[in-house]
Coordinates of C-alpha atoms in Angstrom, one line a residue:
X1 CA -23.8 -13.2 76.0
X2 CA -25.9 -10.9 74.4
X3 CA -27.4 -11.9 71.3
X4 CA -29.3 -9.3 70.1
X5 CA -27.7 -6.8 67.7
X6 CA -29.0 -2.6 67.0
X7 CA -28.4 -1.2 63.7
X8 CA -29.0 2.3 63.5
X9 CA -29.5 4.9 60.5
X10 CA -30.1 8.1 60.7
X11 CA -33.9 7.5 59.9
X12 CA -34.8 3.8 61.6
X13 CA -33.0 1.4 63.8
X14 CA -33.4 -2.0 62.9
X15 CA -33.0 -4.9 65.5
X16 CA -31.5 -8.0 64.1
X17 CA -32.5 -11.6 66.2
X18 CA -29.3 -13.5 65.9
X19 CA -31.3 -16.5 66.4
X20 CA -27.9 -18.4 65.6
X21 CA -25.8 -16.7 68.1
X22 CA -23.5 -14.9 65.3
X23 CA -23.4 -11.2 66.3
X24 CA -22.3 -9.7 62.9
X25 CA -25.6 -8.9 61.2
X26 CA -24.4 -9.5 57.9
X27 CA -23.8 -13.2 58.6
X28 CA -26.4 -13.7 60.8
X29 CA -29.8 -16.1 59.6
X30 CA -33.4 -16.8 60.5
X31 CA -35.3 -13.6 61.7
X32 CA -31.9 -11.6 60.8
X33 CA -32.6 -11.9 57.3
X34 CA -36.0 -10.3 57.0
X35 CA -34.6 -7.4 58.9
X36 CA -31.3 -7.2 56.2
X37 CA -34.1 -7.3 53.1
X38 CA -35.8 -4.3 55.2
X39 CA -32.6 -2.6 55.7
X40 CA -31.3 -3.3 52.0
X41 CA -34.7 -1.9 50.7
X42 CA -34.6 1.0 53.0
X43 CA -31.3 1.8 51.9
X44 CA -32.4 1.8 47.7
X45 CA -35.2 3.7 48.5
X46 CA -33.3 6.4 50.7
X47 CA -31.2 7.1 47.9
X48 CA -33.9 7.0 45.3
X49 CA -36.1 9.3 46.8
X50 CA -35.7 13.0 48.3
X51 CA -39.1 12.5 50.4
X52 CA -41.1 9.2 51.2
X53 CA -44.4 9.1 50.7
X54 CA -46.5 6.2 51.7
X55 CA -47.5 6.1 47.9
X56 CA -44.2 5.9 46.8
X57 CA -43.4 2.9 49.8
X58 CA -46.4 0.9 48.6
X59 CA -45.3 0.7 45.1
X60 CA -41.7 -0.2 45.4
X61 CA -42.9 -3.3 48.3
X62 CA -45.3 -4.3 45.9
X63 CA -47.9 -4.1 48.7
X64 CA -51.2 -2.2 48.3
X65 CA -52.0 0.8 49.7
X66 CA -56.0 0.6 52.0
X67 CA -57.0 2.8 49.8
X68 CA -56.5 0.7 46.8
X69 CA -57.3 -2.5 48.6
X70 CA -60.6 -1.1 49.9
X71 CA -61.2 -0.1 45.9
X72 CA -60.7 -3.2 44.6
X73 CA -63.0 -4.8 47.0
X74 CA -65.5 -2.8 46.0
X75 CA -64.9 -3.7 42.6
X76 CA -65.4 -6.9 43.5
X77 CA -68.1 -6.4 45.4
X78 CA -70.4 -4.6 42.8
X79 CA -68.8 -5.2 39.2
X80 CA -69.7 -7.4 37.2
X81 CA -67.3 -10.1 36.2
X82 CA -65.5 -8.5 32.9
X83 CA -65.1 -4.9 34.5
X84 CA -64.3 -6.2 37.8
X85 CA -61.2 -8.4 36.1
X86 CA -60.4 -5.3 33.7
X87 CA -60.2 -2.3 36.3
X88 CA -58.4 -4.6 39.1
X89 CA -55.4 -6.4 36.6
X90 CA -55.4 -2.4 35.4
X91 CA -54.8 -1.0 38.6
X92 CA -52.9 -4.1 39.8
X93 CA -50.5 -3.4 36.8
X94 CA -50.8 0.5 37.6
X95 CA -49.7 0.7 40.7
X96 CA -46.9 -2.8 40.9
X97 CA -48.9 -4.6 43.3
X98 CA -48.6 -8.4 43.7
X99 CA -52.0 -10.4 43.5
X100 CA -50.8 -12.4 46.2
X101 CA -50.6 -9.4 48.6
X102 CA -53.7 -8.2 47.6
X103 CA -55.4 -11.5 48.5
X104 CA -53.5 -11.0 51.8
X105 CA -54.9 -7.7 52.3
X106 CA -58.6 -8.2 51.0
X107 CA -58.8 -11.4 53.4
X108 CA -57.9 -8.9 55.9
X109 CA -59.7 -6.5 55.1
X110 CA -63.2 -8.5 54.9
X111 CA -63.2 -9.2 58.6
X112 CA -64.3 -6.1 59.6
X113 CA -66.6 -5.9 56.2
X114 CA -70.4 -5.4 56.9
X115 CA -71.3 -9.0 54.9
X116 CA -73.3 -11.7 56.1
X117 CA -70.9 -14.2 58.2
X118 CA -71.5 -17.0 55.4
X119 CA -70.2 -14.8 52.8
X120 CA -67.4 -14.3 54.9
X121 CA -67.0 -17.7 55.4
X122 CA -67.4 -18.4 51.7
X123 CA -65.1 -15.9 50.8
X124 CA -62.1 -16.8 53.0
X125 CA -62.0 -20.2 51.9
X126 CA -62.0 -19.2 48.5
X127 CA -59.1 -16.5 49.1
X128 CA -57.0 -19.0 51.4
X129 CA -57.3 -21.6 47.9
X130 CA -56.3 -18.8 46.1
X131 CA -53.3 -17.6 48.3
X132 CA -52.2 -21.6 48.2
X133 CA -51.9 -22.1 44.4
X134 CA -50.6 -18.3 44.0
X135 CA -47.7 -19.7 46.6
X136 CA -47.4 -23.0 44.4
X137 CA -46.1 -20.9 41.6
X138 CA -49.8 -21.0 39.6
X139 CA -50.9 -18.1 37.0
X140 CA -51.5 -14.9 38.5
X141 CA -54.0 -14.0 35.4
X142 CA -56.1 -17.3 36.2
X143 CA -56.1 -16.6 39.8
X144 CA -57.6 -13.1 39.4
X145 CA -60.0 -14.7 37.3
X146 CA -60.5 -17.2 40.3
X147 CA -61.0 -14.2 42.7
X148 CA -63.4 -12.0 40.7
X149 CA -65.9 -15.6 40.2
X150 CA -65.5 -15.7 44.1
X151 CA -67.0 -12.5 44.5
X152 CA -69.8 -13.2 41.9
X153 CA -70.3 -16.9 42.7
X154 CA -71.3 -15.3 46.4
X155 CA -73.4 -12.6 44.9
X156 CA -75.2 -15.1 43.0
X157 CA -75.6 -17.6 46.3
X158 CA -76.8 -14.7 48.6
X159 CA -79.2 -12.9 45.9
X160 CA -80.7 -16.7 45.3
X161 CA -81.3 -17.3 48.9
X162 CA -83.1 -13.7 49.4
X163 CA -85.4 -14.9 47.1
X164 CA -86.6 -18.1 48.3
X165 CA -87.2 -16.7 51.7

């Protein structure tokens, strides 16, 4: 028995895991319901929206864009620590995006980042604490705070070891 179930639109087709072995996708669970929230959000935006633009998708997920993403590193990268937590909770507000999927993002983002592997290193730790107390429920203002003094405390670190060399 086939367990697998297609849901098609006239944009996307969906594919809902059953992992349950109920057929009807609106009563299946597990990796089902990821698929329903897609479809459900698909559906509000579809009848919000004449065109999609990718803009217009980043906003209502909550998600942000590379663009943005790669902006706000930089921000972090050469600001100092008052306009770097200023023009990111502004454009965080600006365009709806969730700290914690920015964190996400930046952490991917800095892989392929031209840094100094122990700044990576530094840095990832710092972002994967941040992630776990943003998941615990903890302030999203404090956390930015926490991720901007990341960004300097490495700054600080790397400028103080090029000058004892």
């Amino acid at each position: 028995q086939d367990n697998n179930q297609l849901l098609e639109t006239d944009k996307c087709i969906f594919f809902f895991q059953a992992e349950d072995g109920i057929r009807d996708a609106q009563e299946s669970r597990g990796l089902g319901d990821v698929y329903k929230r897609q479809l459900q959000s698909y559906q509000i935006i579809e009848k919000t929206e004449d065109v999609l633009t990718e803009d217009f998708i980043y906003k209502f997920t909550g998600n942000p864009s590379p663009a943005v993403t790669k902006e706000i590193l930089e921000q972090l990268l050469q600001s100092d620590i008052l306009s770097a937590f200023q023009q990111i909770n502004l454009m965080k507000l600006s365009n709806g995006i969730s700290l914690f999927s920015l964190v996400k993002d930046i952490n991917i983002l800095l892989i392929n980042y031209d840094l100094p592997n122990e700044m990576k290193i530094f840095l990832t730790r710092r972002l994967s604490e941040i992630e776990h107390r943003l998941s615990l429920g903890c302030n999203e203002k404090i956390q930015l705070g926490s991720l901007v003094g990341a960004f300097q405390e490495v700054r600080n670190i790397f400028e103080l070891s090029l000058i004892h060399i």
